[in-house]
Short mmCIF file of C-alpha atoms in Angstrom, two decimals:
data_model
loop_
_atom_site.label_atom_id
_atom_site.label_comp_id
_atom_site.label_asym_id
_atom_site.label_seq_id
_atom_site.Cartn_x
_atom_site.Cartn_y
_atom_site.Cartn_z
CA UNK A 22 63.69 1.72 86.63
CA UNK A 23 60.63 1.57 88.84
CA UNK A 24 62.08 -1.33 90.84
CA UNK A 25 65.18 0.79 91.46
CA UNK A 26 63.01 3.66 92.74
CA UNK A 27 61.15 1.34 95.12
CA UNK A 28 64.45 -0.01 96.46
CA UNK A 29 65.67 3.56 96.89
CA UNK A 30 62.55 4.37 98.93
CA UNK A 31 63.28 1.33 101.10
CA UNK A 32 66.85 2.55 101.68
CA UNK A 33 65.45 5.95 102.70
CA UNK A 34 63.20 4.18 105.23
CA UNK A 35 60.11 6.10 104.08
CA UNK A 36 57.04 5.91 106.32
CA UNK A 37 54.78 4.70 103.51
CA UNK A 38 54.97 4.10 99.77
CA UNK A 39 52.34 4.78 97.09
CA UNK A 40 53.00 2.59 94.06
CA UNK A 41 51.38 2.68 90.61
CA UNK A 42 53.11 -0.48 89.39
CA UNK A 43 53.90 -0.49 85.68
CA UNK A 44 54.06 -4.30 85.71
CA UNK A 45 51.95 -6.59 87.89
CA UNK A 46 54.55 -9.35 88.25
CA UNK A 47 57.84 -7.49 88.04
CA UNK A 48 57.08 -5.16 90.95
CA UNK A 49 55.92 -7.98 93.21
CA UNK A 50 59.31 -8.80 94.72
CA UNK A 51 60.12 -5.14 95.35
CA UNK A 52 56.76 -4.72 97.09
CA UNK A 53 57.46 -7.81 99.21
CA UNK A 54 60.80 -6.30 100.19
CA UNK A 55 59.18 -3.01 101.20
CA UNK A 56 56.55 -4.80 103.25
CA UNK A 57 59.17 -6.93 104.99
CA UNK A 58 61.02 -3.72 105.86
CA UNK A 59 57.90 -2.48 107.64
CA UNK A 60 56.94 0.02 104.95
CA UNK A 61 53.20 -0.02 104.14
CA UNK A 62 52.61 -0.04 100.38
CA UNK A 63 49.48 1.47 98.89
CA UNK A 64 48.91 0.18 95.35
CA UNK A 65 47.01 2.49 93.01
CA UNK A 66 45.69 2.25 89.44
CA UNK A 67 47.34 -1.12 88.79
CA UNK A 68 47.58 -4.07 91.15
CA UNK A 69 50.87 -5.72 92.09
CA UNK A 70 51.67 -9.41 92.64
CA UNK A 71 52.34 -9.16 96.36
CA UNK A 72 50.42 -9.95 99.53
CA UNK A 73 52.38 -7.16 101.23
CA UNK A 74 50.40 -4.34 99.60
CA UNK A 75 48.16 -2.93 102.33
CA UNK A 76 45.47 -1.61 100.00
CA UNK A 77 44.58 -1.33 96.32
CA UNK A 78 42.80 1.78 95.07
CA UNK A 79 41.72 1.74 91.45
CA UNK A 80 39.26 0.83 88.76
CA UNK A 81 37.41 -2.47 88.75
CA UNK A 82 38.68 -3.22 85.26
CA UNK A 83 36.45 -6.24 84.66
CA UNK A 84 33.38 -4.16 85.45
CA UNK A 85 34.71 -1.32 83.26
CA UNK A 86 35.10 -3.75 80.36
CA UNK A 87 31.50 -4.87 80.80
CA UNK A 88 30.37 -1.22 80.77
CA UNK A 89 32.19 -0.71 77.48
CA UNK A 90 30.45 -3.79 76.08
CA UNK A 91 27.02 -2.58 77.17
CA UNK A 92 27.70 0.78 75.56
CA UNK A 93 28.71 -0.93 72.33
CA UNK A 94 25.48 -2.96 72.28
CA UNK A 95 23.52 0.24 72.88
CA UNK A 96 25.18 1.81 69.85
CA UNK A 97 25.38 -1.08 67.38
CA UNK A 98 22.51 -3.31 68.47
CA UNK A 99 22.74 -7.04 69.15
CA UNK A 100 23.42 -8.07 65.54
CA UNK A 101 26.75 -6.52 64.58
CA UNK A 102 30.39 -7.03 63.60
CA UNK A 103 32.81 -5.37 65.99
CA UNK A 104 36.53 -5.19 66.78
CA UNK A 105 38.60 -4.51 69.89
CA UNK A 106 41.81 -2.50 70.17
CA UNK A 107 43.47 -3.16 73.51
CA UNK A 108 46.80 -1.86 74.80
CA UNK A 109 49.51 -4.32 75.96
CA UNK A 110 48.95 -8.07 75.64
CA UNK A 111 49.09 -9.72 79.06
CA UNK A 112 49.02 -6.48 81.04
CA UNK A 113 46.74 -7.09 84.03
CA UNK A 114 44.44 -4.11 83.43
CA UNK A 115 44.16 -5.01 79.75
CA UNK A 116 43.35 -8.66 80.48
CA UNK A 117 40.64 -7.73 82.98
CA UNK A 118 39.01 -5.20 80.65
CA UNK A 119 39.13 -7.68 77.76
CA UNK A 120 37.53 -10.40 79.89
CA UNK A 121 34.73 -8.12 81.06
CA UNK A 122 34.07 -6.86 77.53
CA UNK A 123 34.22 -10.24 75.76
CA UNK A 124 32.15 -12.03 78.40
CA UNK A 125 29.45 -9.38 78.04
CA UNK A 126 29.48 -9.55 74.23
CA UNK A 127 29.36 -13.36 74.34
CA UNK A 128 25.85 -13.08 75.77
CA UNK A 129 24.67 -11.77 72.38
CA UNK A 130 24.77 -14.48 69.72
CA UNK A 131 24.34 -11.94 66.94
CA UNK A 132 27.48 -10.00 67.86
CA UNK A 133 30.64 -11.13 66.06
CA UNK A 134 34.00 -9.95 67.42
CA UNK A 135 36.05 -10.07 64.21
CA UNK A 136 39.43 -9.18 65.72
CA UNK A 137 41.34 -8.17 68.85
CA UNK A 138 44.54 -6.20 68.28
CA UNK A 139 47.08 -4.53 70.57
CA UNK A 140 48.25 -0.93 70.31
CA UNK A 141 51.26 -1.41 72.63
CA UNK A 142 50.26 1.90 74.27
CA UNK A 143 51.54 3.72 71.18
CA UNK A 144 49.31 6.01 69.10
CA UNK A 145 51.00 5.19 65.79
CA UNK A 146 50.57 1.46 66.43
CA UNK A 147 46.94 2.01 67.42
CA UNK A 148 46.37 3.83 64.12
CA UNK A 149 48.13 1.08 62.18
CA UNK A 150 46.13 -1.80 63.69
CA UNK A 151 42.88 0.14 63.19
CA UNK A 152 43.67 0.57 59.49
CA UNK A 153 44.56 -3.12 59.23
CA UNK A 154 41.25 -4.13 60.82
CA UNK A 155 39.25 -1.93 58.44
CA UNK A 156 41.21 -3.11 55.39
CA UNK A 157 40.85 -6.78 56.33
CA UNK A 158 37.21 -6.84 57.42
CA UNK A 159 35.69 -3.97 55.46
CA UNK A 160 32.69 -2.27 56.98
CA UNK A 161 32.35 -3.06 60.66
CA UNK A 162 29.76 -1.64 63.01
CA UNK A 163 31.84 -0.73 66.04
CA UNK A 164 35.23 -0.63 67.74
CA UNK A 165 35.99 -0.68 71.45
CA UNK A 166 39.33 0.87 72.46
CA UNK A 167 40.44 -0.10 75.95
CA UNK A 168 42.72 2.75 77.04
CA UNK A 169 43.38 6.38 76.17
CA UNK A 170 46.18 5.69 73.66
CA UNK A 171 44.16 3.03 71.84
CA UNK A 172 41.16 5.37 71.80
CA UNK A 173 43.13 8.24 70.27
CA UNK A 174 44.59 5.97 67.59
CA UNK A 175 41.22 4.48 66.67
CA UNK A 176 39.41 7.82 66.54
CA UNK A 177 42.18 9.43 64.48
CA UNK A 178 41.71 6.83 61.75
CA UNK A 179 37.91 6.90 61.92
CA UNK A 180 37.99 10.72 61.62
CA UNK A 181 40.55 10.61 58.79
CA UNK A 182 38.34 8.21 56.81
CA UNK A 183 35.22 10.28 57.49
CA UNK A 184 33.53 7.30 59.13
CA UNK A 185 32.41 9.01 62.34
CA UNK A 186 28.89 7.81 63.27
CA UNK A 187 29.16 4.99 60.69
CA UNK A 188 31.59 3.11 62.92
CA UNK A 189 30.51 3.40 66.54
CA UNK A 190 33.55 3.92 68.77
CA UNK A 191 33.56 3.29 72.52
CA UNK A 192 36.69 4.57 74.20
CA UNK A 193 38.41 4.86 77.57
CA UNK A 194 39.50 7.92 79.55
CA UNK A 195 39.04 11.63 78.97
CA UNK A 196 42.00 13.38 77.38
CA UNK A 197 41.32 16.70 75.66
CA UNK A 198 41.58 14.96 72.26
CA UNK A 199 39.01 12.34 73.25
CA UNK A 200 36.58 14.92 74.61
CA UNK A 201 36.90 16.97 71.40
CA UNK A 202 36.16 13.92 69.23
CA UNK A 203 33.23 13.07 71.49
CA UNK A 204 31.73 16.50 70.82
CA UNK A 205 32.31 16.06 67.08
CA UNK A 206 30.59 12.66 67.04
CA UNK A 207 33.68 10.67 66.03
CA UNK A 208 33.33 8.57 69.18
CA UNK A 209 30.02 7.89 70.88
CA UNK A 210 31.03 7.42 74.50
CA UNK A 211 34.03 6.89 76.74
CA UNK A 212 34.52 5.03 80.01
CA UNK A 213 36.04 7.56 82.39
CA UNK A 214 38.03 6.51 85.43
CA UNK A 215 38.57 8.56 88.58
CA UNK A 216 42.31 9.23 88.93
CA UNK A 217 41.69 12.17 91.26
CA UNK A 218 40.09 9.83 93.79
CA UNK A 219 42.93 7.33 93.37
CA UNK A 220 45.51 10.00 94.14
CA UNK A 221 43.59 11.61 97.00
CA UNK A 222 42.75 8.38 98.81
CA UNK A 223 46.23 6.96 98.33
CA UNK A 224 47.76 9.86 100.28
CA UNK A 225 45.03 9.64 102.93
CA UNK A 226 45.61 5.91 103.40
CA UNK A 227 49.39 6.25 103.31
CA UNK A 228 49.20 8.65 106.27
CA UNK A 229 46.80 6.34 108.10
CA UNK A 230 48.99 3.29 107.39
CA UNK A 231 52.05 5.12 108.71
CA UNK A 232 50.03 5.75 111.89
CA UNK A 233 49.31 2.04 112.19
CA UNK A 234 45.64 2.24 111.23
CA UNK A 235 43.89 -0.61 109.42
CA UNK A 236 43.07 0.04 105.76
CA UNK A 237 40.41 -1.42 103.45
CA UNK A 238 41.98 -4.08 101.24
CA UNK A 239 40.36 -2.80 98.05
CA UNK A 240 38.70 0.45 97.03
CA UNK A 241 36.91 0.68 93.67
CA UNK A 242 37.49 4.26 92.53
CA UNK A 243 34.65 3.84 90.03
CA UNK A 244 33.99 4.56 86.37
CA UNK A 245 31.37 6.66 84.58
CA UNK A 246 30.11 6.42 81.01
CA UNK A 247 30.43 9.86 79.41
CA UNK A 248 28.63 10.75 76.20
CA UNK A 249 27.50 13.90 74.40
CA UNK A 250 24.30 13.99 76.45
CA UNK A 251 25.84 13.97 79.92
CA UNK A 252 29.33 15.44 79.51
CA UNK A 253 28.16 18.89 80.64
CA UNK A 254 26.39 17.65 83.77
CA UNK A 255 27.92 19.32 86.82
CA UNK A 256 28.92 16.06 88.50
CA UNK A 257 30.60 14.85 85.32
CA UNK A 258 32.40 18.16 84.82
CA UNK A 259 33.89 17.69 88.30
CA UNK A 260 35.07 14.24 87.24
CA UNK A 261 36.49 15.39 83.90
CA UNK A 262 38.05 18.58 85.30
CA UNK A 263 38.58 17.97 89.07
CA UNK A 264 40.59 21.16 89.64
CA UNK A 265 37.86 23.47 88.35
CA UNK A 266 35.46 24.78 91.00
#
């Protein structure tokens, strides 16, 4: 469906195209086609397998995974049993976050990663794999969830079992459900991306590209660790709620 929309944009001869590719490889050929047609493509949030994309604006997912790992160590210590709930196996963002997280945790010999499961970006599946992990391994010290859906599934089960604080949960993103569970102590911190910046800069660069201006190849939109102690800071409120003055 997304490939069809890109091809439609090419037929319309748009001046520039902003693309949040839902698949790194599958959208590569369509991006090549747009570039060959003289349409500058700005890739946001997820990269695309094409040298024709003029610029990528998004999270450094490897660095974000490392941040999640450092947060986990802060919460569980360097002698712990932990699990990971990721989203879609092989998805580029997932792979990069997993690599950053696991490489960081590998520096601590006392940390045992007992399992890595995939939620398939589905809350019910995230809940199911979380229950399976807890049933199979018993008491574990922490869980890292690598996107919003995985985070919601993990925290739902932890809350249902009354294990908030006992199992340290590090999540991703800042939905209203996640922020509520953060306040209630079900999760300890969450790695928050900056989608507002992604959207704003993508339009800015699309206009500049249409005018023939040179763009930066990559822009890291950044991530921030949000916890109960800093969530009310003014700068973090602007990140969590960018439309509120």
